[in-house]
């Protein structure tokens, strides 16, 4: 990592996780394999903020720790990249186990518990709604294709959601600022 930390992917330690490494990496990982409109890729850092925004609309009474878990839901991708869902399924359980170990180390580093079972479906719903808006606004999917793949988002409008690809330094800074704003409320 640029911080000088060395993260063992097979046995990750919370001591080797740094927020700046996460923000740097996620700002440089492209969603949709870079196949999005605009002069910049829409990054996983931006997606993470989008999921957090939607999560807060779905669960306005969520604790700051739950908000942080929503923001960091894809944090392992700072070292393993963003694989499309069909590929993750083809790779199988080993990939999911690696991803889960990394997420647990990240949670431990920031004083978060393992994601509670009751929270997972809410974060997943926010993630799916984000994917729908990204697909139909940025990745060239029609509304019908988006509905077939992700369902129709109900109760959430794309208005006031951040769906404009930005340069990596801006995405990185925004992720750091969002994290710190949530952290101040914990």
PDB file of C-alpha atoms in Angstrom:
ATOM      1  CA  UNK A   1       0.000   0.000   0.000  1.00  0.00           C
ATOM      2  CA  UNK A   2       1.118   3.581  -0.519  1.00  0.00           C
ATOM      3  CA  UNK A   3       0.996   4.084   3.247  1.00  0.00           C
ATOM      4  CA  UNK A   4       3.808   1.541   3.533  1.00  0.00           C
ATOM      5  CA  UNK A   5       1.528  -1.103   5.032  1.00  0.00           C
ATOM      6  CA  UNK A   6       1.694  -4.634   3.683  1.00  0.00           C
ATOM      7  CA  UNK A   7      -1.691  -6.323   3.734  1.00  0.00           C
ATOM      8  CA  UNK A   8      -1.752 -10.118   3.746  1.00  0.00           C
ATOM      9  CA  UNK A   9      -4.771 -10.917   1.568  1.00  0.00           C
ATOM     10  CA  UNK A  10      -5.134 -14.438   2.962  1.00  0.00           C
ATOM     11  CA  UNK A  11      -4.882 -13.347   6.597  1.00  0.00           C
ATOM     12  CA  UNK A  12      -5.580  -9.607   6.713  1.00  0.00           C
ATOM     13  CA  UNK A  13      -4.795  -7.729   9.910  1.00  0.00           C
ATOM     14  CA  UNK A  14      -6.696  -4.643  11.013  1.00  0.00           C
ATOM     15  CA  UNK A  15      -3.296  -3.160  11.890  1.00  0.00           C
ATOM     16  CA  UNK A  16      -2.460  -3.022   8.177  1.00  0.00           C
ATOM     17  CA  UNK A  17      -5.646  -1.212   7.116  1.00  0.00           C
ATOM     18  CA  UNK A  18      -5.428   2.552   6.545  1.00  0.00           C
ATOM     19  CA  UNK A  19      -8.314   4.791   5.536  1.00  0.00           C
ATOM     20  CA  UNK A  20      -6.125   6.701   3.085  1.00  0.00           C
ATOM     21  CA  UNK A  21      -5.220   3.453   1.289  1.00  0.00           C
ATOM     22  CA  UNK A  22      -8.897   2.520   1.043  1.00  0.00           C
ATOM     23  CA  UNK A  23      -9.885   5.930  -0.339  1.00  0.00           C
ATOM     24  CA  UNK A  24      -6.940   5.979  -2.757  1.00  0.00           C
ATOM     25  CA  UNK A  25      -7.667   2.490  -4.060  1.00  0.00           C
ATOM     26  CA  UNK A  26     -11.455   2.827  -4.343  1.00  0.00           C
ATOM     27  CA  UNK A  27     -11.139   6.160  -6.181  1.00  0.00           C
ATOM     28  CA  UNK A  28      -9.081   4.350  -8.822  1.00  0.00           C
ATOM     29  CA  UNK A  29     -11.271   1.266  -9.261  1.00  0.00           C
ATOM     30  CA  UNK A  30     -13.813   1.772 -12.038  1.00  0.00           C
ATOM     31  CA  UNK A  31     -17.383   0.572 -11.697  1.00  0.00           C
ATOM     32  CA  UNK A  32     -18.867  -1.198 -14.720  1.00  0.00           C
ATOM     33  CA  UNK A  33     -15.322  -2.044 -15.886  1.00  0.00           C
ATOM     34  CA  UNK A  34     -14.975   1.594 -16.933  1.00  0.00           C
ATOM     35  CA  UNK A  35     -17.855   1.352 -19.406  1.00  0.00           C
ATOM     36  CA  UNK A  36     -19.599   4.536 -18.236  1.00  0.00           C
ATOM     37  CA  UNK A  37     -20.380   7.911 -19.791  1.00  0.00           C
ATOM     38  CA  UNK A  38     -18.203  10.908 -19.102  1.00  0.00           C
ATOM     39  CA  UNK A  39     -14.548  11.792 -19.275  1.00  0.00           C
ATOM     40  CA  UNK A  40     -13.801   9.987 -16.017  1.00  0.00           C
ATOM     41  CA  UNK A  41     -14.644   6.516 -14.787  1.00  0.00           C
ATOM     42  CA  UNK A  42     -17.355   6.256 -12.151  1.00  0.00           C
ATOM     43  CA  UNK A  43     -15.354   4.875  -9.254  1.00  0.00           C
ATOM     44  CA  UNK A  44     -16.103   2.479  -6.431  1.00  0.00           C
ATOM     45  CA  UNK A  45     -15.414   5.423  -4.091  1.00  0.00           C
ATOM     46  CA  UNK A  46     -18.288   7.294  -5.734  1.00  0.00           C
ATOM     47  CA  UNK A  47     -20.450   4.173  -5.651  1.00  0.00           C
ATOM     48  CA  UNK A  48     -19.728   3.771  -1.931  1.00  0.00           C
ATOM     49  CA  UNK A  49     -20.929   7.309  -1.264  1.00  0.00           C
ATOM     50  CA  UNK A  50     -24.000   6.720  -3.434  1.00  0.00           C
ATOM     51  CA  UNK A  51     -24.887   3.546  -1.507  1.00  0.00           C
ATOM     52  CA  UNK A  52     -24.443   5.458   1.764  1.00  0.00           C
ATOM     53  CA  UNK A  53     -26.733   8.255   0.492  1.00  0.00           C
ATOM     54  CA  UNK A  54     -29.427   5.756  -0.497  1.00  0.00           C
ATOM     55  CA  UNK A  55     -28.978   3.771   2.728  1.00  0.00           C
ATOM     56  CA  UNK A  56     -29.594   6.964   4.728  1.00  0.00           C
ATOM     57  CA  UNK A  57     -32.829   7.533   2.785  1.00  0.00           C
ATOM     58  CA  UNK A  58     -33.945   3.935   3.384  1.00  0.00           C
ATOM     59  CA  UNK A  59     -32.956   3.952   7.070  1.00  0.00           C
ATOM     60  CA  UNK A  60     -33.020   7.572   8.295  1.00  0.00           C
ATOM     61  CA  UNK A  61     -32.790   6.476  11.933  1.00  0.00           C
ATOM     62  CA  UNK A  62     -29.630   4.399  11.369  1.00  0.00           C
ATOM     63  CA  UNK A  63     -26.801   4.820  13.825  1.00  0.00           C
ATOM     64  CA  UNK A  64     -23.556   6.362  12.554  1.00  0.00           C
ATOM     65  CA  UNK A  65     -21.901   2.920  12.886  1.00  0.00           C
ATOM     66  CA  UNK A  66     -24.507   1.463  10.546  1.00  0.00           C
ATOM     67  CA  UNK A  67     -23.965   4.363   8.145  1.00  0.00           C
ATOM     68  CA  UNK A  68     -20.232   3.635   8.259  1.00  0.00           C
ATOM     69  CA  UNK A  69     -20.878  -0.037   7.433  1.00  0.00           C
ATOM     70  CA  UNK A  70     -22.962   1.059   4.430  1.00  0.00           C
ATOM     71  CA  UNK A  71     -20.196   3.418   3.280  1.00  0.00           C
ATOM     72  CA  UNK A  72     -17.545   0.688   3.638  1.00  0.00           C
ATOM     73  CA  UNK A  73     -19.636  -2.145   2.145  1.00  0.00           C
ATOM     74  CA  UNK A  74     -17.281  -2.477  -0.855  1.00  0.00           C
ATOM     75  CA  UNK A  75     -14.090  -1.407   0.933  1.00  0.00           C
ATOM     76  CA  UNK A  76     -12.297  -4.735   0.255  1.00  0.00           C
ATOM     77  CA  UNK A  77     -12.269  -3.726  -3.409  1.00  0.00           C
ATOM     78  CA  UNK A  78      -9.464  -1.274  -2.636  1.00  0.00           C
ATOM     79  CA  UNK A  79      -7.125  -4.266  -2.914  1.00  0.00           C
ATOM     80  CA  UNK A  80      -9.083  -6.906  -4.854  1.00  0.00           C
ATOM     81  CA  UNK A  81     -10.849  -4.723  -7.426  1.00  0.00           C
ATOM     82  CA  UNK A  82     -14.485  -4.648  -8.480  1.00  0.00           C
ATOM     83  CA  UNK A  83     -15.513  -7.883 -10.120  1.00  0.00           C
ATOM     84  CA  UNK A  84     -18.860  -8.059 -11.865  1.00  0.00           C
ATOM     85  CA  UNK A  85     -21.398 -10.290 -10.097  1.00  0.00           C
ATOM     86  CA  UNK A  86     -21.453 -13.084 -12.732  1.00  0.00           C
ATOM     87  CA  UNK A  87     -17.673 -13.415 -12.430  1.00  0.00           C
ATOM     88  CA  UNK A  88     -17.837 -13.470  -8.609  1.00  0.00           C
ATOM     89  CA  UNK A  89     -20.378 -16.285  -8.874  1.00  0.00           C
ATOM     90  CA  UNK A  90     -18.140 -18.204 -11.276  1.00  0.00           C
ATOM     91  CA  UNK A  91     -15.137 -17.858  -8.946  1.00  0.00           C
ATOM     92  CA  UNK A  92     -17.256 -19.162  -6.096  1.00  0.00           C
ATOM     93  CA  UNK A  93     -16.991 -19.339  -2.334  1.00  0.00           C
ATOM     94  CA  UNK A  94     -13.257 -18.779  -2.042  1.00  0.00           C
ATOM     95  CA  UNK A  95     -13.641 -15.256  -3.420  1.00  0.00           C
ATOM     96  CA  UNK A  96     -16.524 -14.456  -1.056  1.00  0.00           C
ATOM     97  CA  UNK A  97     -14.545 -15.805   1.906  1.00  0.00           C
ATOM     98  CA  UNK A  98     -11.547 -13.636   1.008  1.00  0.00           C
ATOM     99  CA  UNK A  99     -13.798 -10.598   0.604  1.00  0.00           C
ATOM    100  CA  UNK A 100     -15.435 -11.313   3.983  1.00  0.00           C
ATOM    101  CA  UNK A 101     -12.062 -11.648   5.768  1.00  0.00           C
ATOM    102  CA  UNK A 102     -10.955  -8.316   4.332  1.00  0.00           C
ATOM    103  CA  UNK A 103     -14.221  -6.635   5.332  1.00  0.00           C
ATOM    104  CA  UNK A 104     -13.915  -8.023   8.862  1.00  0.00           C
ATOM    105  CA  UNK A 105     -10.371  -6.614   9.168  1.00  0.00           C
ATOM    106  CA  UNK A 106     -11.600  -3.246   7.889  1.00  0.00           C
ATOM    107  CA  UNK A 107     -14.472  -3.237  10.374  1.00  0.00           C
ATOM    108  CA  UNK A 108     -12.139  -4.159  13.210  1.00  0.00           C
ATOM    109  CA  UNK A 109      -9.737  -1.357  12.227  1.00  0.00           C
ATOM    110  CA  UNK A 110     -12.513   1.221  12.519  1.00  0.00           C
ATOM    111  CA  UNK A 111     -14.195  -0.204  15.613  1.00  0.00           C
ATOM    112  CA  UNK A 112     -17.186  -1.635  13.772  1.00  0.00           C
ATOM    113  CA  UNK A 113     -18.798  -4.985  14.483  1.00  0.00           C
ATOM    114  CA  UNK A 114     -19.384  -7.629  11.856  1.00  0.00           C
ATOM    115  CA  UNK A 115     -22.316  -6.426   9.780  1.00  0.00           C
ATOM    116  CA  UNK A 116     -25.459  -7.509  11.661  1.00  0.00           C
ATOM    117  CA  UNK A 117     -27.694  -9.909   9.732  1.00  0.00           C
ATOM    118  CA  UNK A 118     -30.638  -7.487   9.983  1.00  0.00           C
ATOM    119  CA  UNK A 119     -28.531  -4.749   8.352  1.00  0.00           C
ATOM    120  CA  UNK A 120     -27.254  -6.756   5.377  1.00  0.00           C
ATOM    121  CA  UNK A 121     -30.538  -6.678   3.384  1.00  0.00           C
ATOM    122  CA  UNK A 122     -30.853  -2.911   3.818  1.00  0.00           C
ATOM    123  CA  UNK A 123     -27.308  -2.320   2.567  1.00  0.00           C
ATOM    124  CA  UNK A 124     -27.941  -4.789  -0.272  1.00  0.00           C
ATOM    125  CA  UNK A 125     -31.130  -2.926  -1.229  1.00  0.00           C
ATOM    126  CA  UNK A 126     -29.229   0.393  -1.267  1.00  0.00           C
ATOM    127  CA  UNK A 127     -26.499  -1.275  -3.363  1.00  0.00           C
ATOM    128  CA  UNK A 128     -29.068  -2.631  -5.844  1.00  0.00           C
ATOM    129  CA  UNK A 129     -30.810   0.738  -6.156  1.00  0.00           C
ATOM    130  CA  UNK A 130     -27.410   2.368  -6.721  1.00  0.00           C
ATOM    131  CA  UNK A 131     -26.633  -0.219  -9.419  1.00  0.00           C
ATOM    132  CA  UNK A 132     -29.959   0.531 -11.141  1.00  0.00           C
ATOM    133  CA  UNK A 133     -29.253   4.277 -11.265  1.00  0.00           C
ATOM    134  CA  UNK A 134     -25.643   3.738 -12.344  1.00  0.00           C
ATOM    135  CA  UNK A 135     -26.719   1.298 -15.066  1.00  0.00           C
ATOM    136  CA  UNK A 136     -29.455   3.520 -16.481  1.00  0.00           C
ATOM    137  CA  UNK A 137     -27.761   6.913 -16.037  1.00  0.00           C
ATOM    138  CA  UNK A 138     -24.117   6.029 -16.700  1.00  0.00           C
ATOM    139  CA  UNK A 139     -23.636   2.578 -18.260  1.00  0.00           C
ATOM    140  CA  UNK A 140     -26.031   2.731 -21.209  1.00  0.00           C
ATOM    141  CA  UNK A 141     -28.742   0.391 -19.915  1.00  0.00           C
ATOM    142  CA  UNK A 142     -32.328   1.141 -20.872  1.00  0.00           C
ATOM    143  CA  UNK A 143     -34.912   1.629 -18.102  1.00  0.00           C
ATOM    144  CA  UNK A 144     -36.390  -1.768 -19.029  1.00  0.00           C
ATOM    145  CA  UNK A 145     -33.003  -3.528 -18.832  1.00  0.00           C
ATOM    146  CA  UNK A 146     -32.367  -1.864 -15.488  1.00  0.00           C
ATOM    147  CA  UNK A 147     -35.732  -3.030 -14.133  1.00  0.00           C
ATOM    148  CA  UNK A 148     -35.130  -6.576 -15.352  1.00  0.00           C
ATOM    149  CA  UNK A 149     -31.696  -6.784 -13.735  1.00  0.00           C
ATOM    150  CA  UNK A 150     -32.162  -4.739 -10.563  1.00  0.00           C
ATOM    151  CA  UNK A 151     -35.879  -4.197 -10.082  1.00  0.00           C
ATOM    152  CA  UNK A 152     -37.638  -0.855 -10.011  1.00  0.00           C
ATOM    153  CA  UNK A 153     -36.392   1.416  -7.231  1.00  0.00           C
ATOM    154  CA  UNK A 154     -39.347   2.578  -5.189  1.00  0.00           C
ATOM    155  CA  UNK A 155     -39.338   5.628  -2.987  1.00  0.00           C
ATOM    156  CA  UNK A 156     -35.872   6.762  -4.119  1.00  0.00           C
ATOM    157  CA  UNK A 157     -35.326   9.403  -6.770  1.00  0.00           C
ATOM    158  CA  UNK A 158     -32.021  10.018  -8.527  1.00  0.00           C
ATOM    159  CA  UNK A 159     -32.444  13.718  -7.719  1.00  0.00           C
ATOM    160  CA  UNK A 160     -29.779  14.842  -5.228  1.00  0.00           C
ATOM    161  CA  UNK A 161     -27.779  11.636  -5.714  1.00  0.00           C
ATOM    162  CA  UNK A 162     -24.202  11.920  -6.913  1.00  0.00           C
ATOM    163  CA  UNK A 163     -24.134  10.238 -10.321  1.00  0.00           C
ATOM    164  CA  UNK A 164     -21.555  12.354 -12.160  1.00  0.00           C
ATOM    165  CA  UNK A 165     -18.141  10.739 -12.704  1.00  0.00           C
ATOM    166  CA  UNK A 166     -15.372  12.895 -11.229  1.00  0.00           C
ATOM    167  CA  UNK A 167     -11.560  12.801 -11.319  1.00  0.00           C
ATOM    168  CA  UNK A 168      -9.923  10.336  -8.934  1.00  0.00           C
ATOM    169  CA  UNK A 169      -8.562  13.004  -6.594  1.00  0.00           C
ATOM    170  CA  UNK A 170     -12.061  14.431  -6.111  1.00  0.00           C
ATOM    171  CA  UNK A 171     -13.582  10.978  -5.521  1.00  0.00           C
ATOM    172  CA  UNK A 172     -10.840  10.181  -3.011  1.00  0.00           C
ATOM    173  CA  UNK A 173     -11.299  13.479  -1.148  1.00  0.00           C
ATOM    174  CA  UNK A 174     -15.085  13.080  -1.051  1.00  0.00           C
ATOM    175  CA  UNK A 175     -14.831   9.546   0.356  1.00  0.00           C
ATOM    176  CA  UNK A 176     -12.401  10.724   3.051  1.00  0.00           C
ATOM    177  CA  UNK A 177     -14.647  13.679   3.934  1.00  0.00           C
ATOM    178  CA  UNK A 178     -17.758  11.476   4.097  1.00  0.00           C
ATOM    179  CA  UNK A 179     -15.985   8.956   6.322  1.00  0.00           C
ATOM    180  CA  UNK A 180     -14.745  11.688   8.673  1.00  0.00           C
ATOM    181  CA  UNK A 181     -18.195  13.322   8.866  1.00  0.00           C
ATOM    182  CA  UNK A 182     -19.752  10.006   9.892  1.00  0.00           C
ATOM    183  CA  UNK A 183     -16.873   9.214  12.273  1.00  0.00           C
ATOM    184  CA  UNK A 184     -17.416  12.505  14.114  1.00  0.00           C
ATOM    185  CA  UNK A 185     -20.941  11.324  15.003  1.00  0.00           C
ATOM    186  CA  UNK A 186     -19.851   7.935  16.347  1.00  0.00           C
TER     187      UNK A 186
END
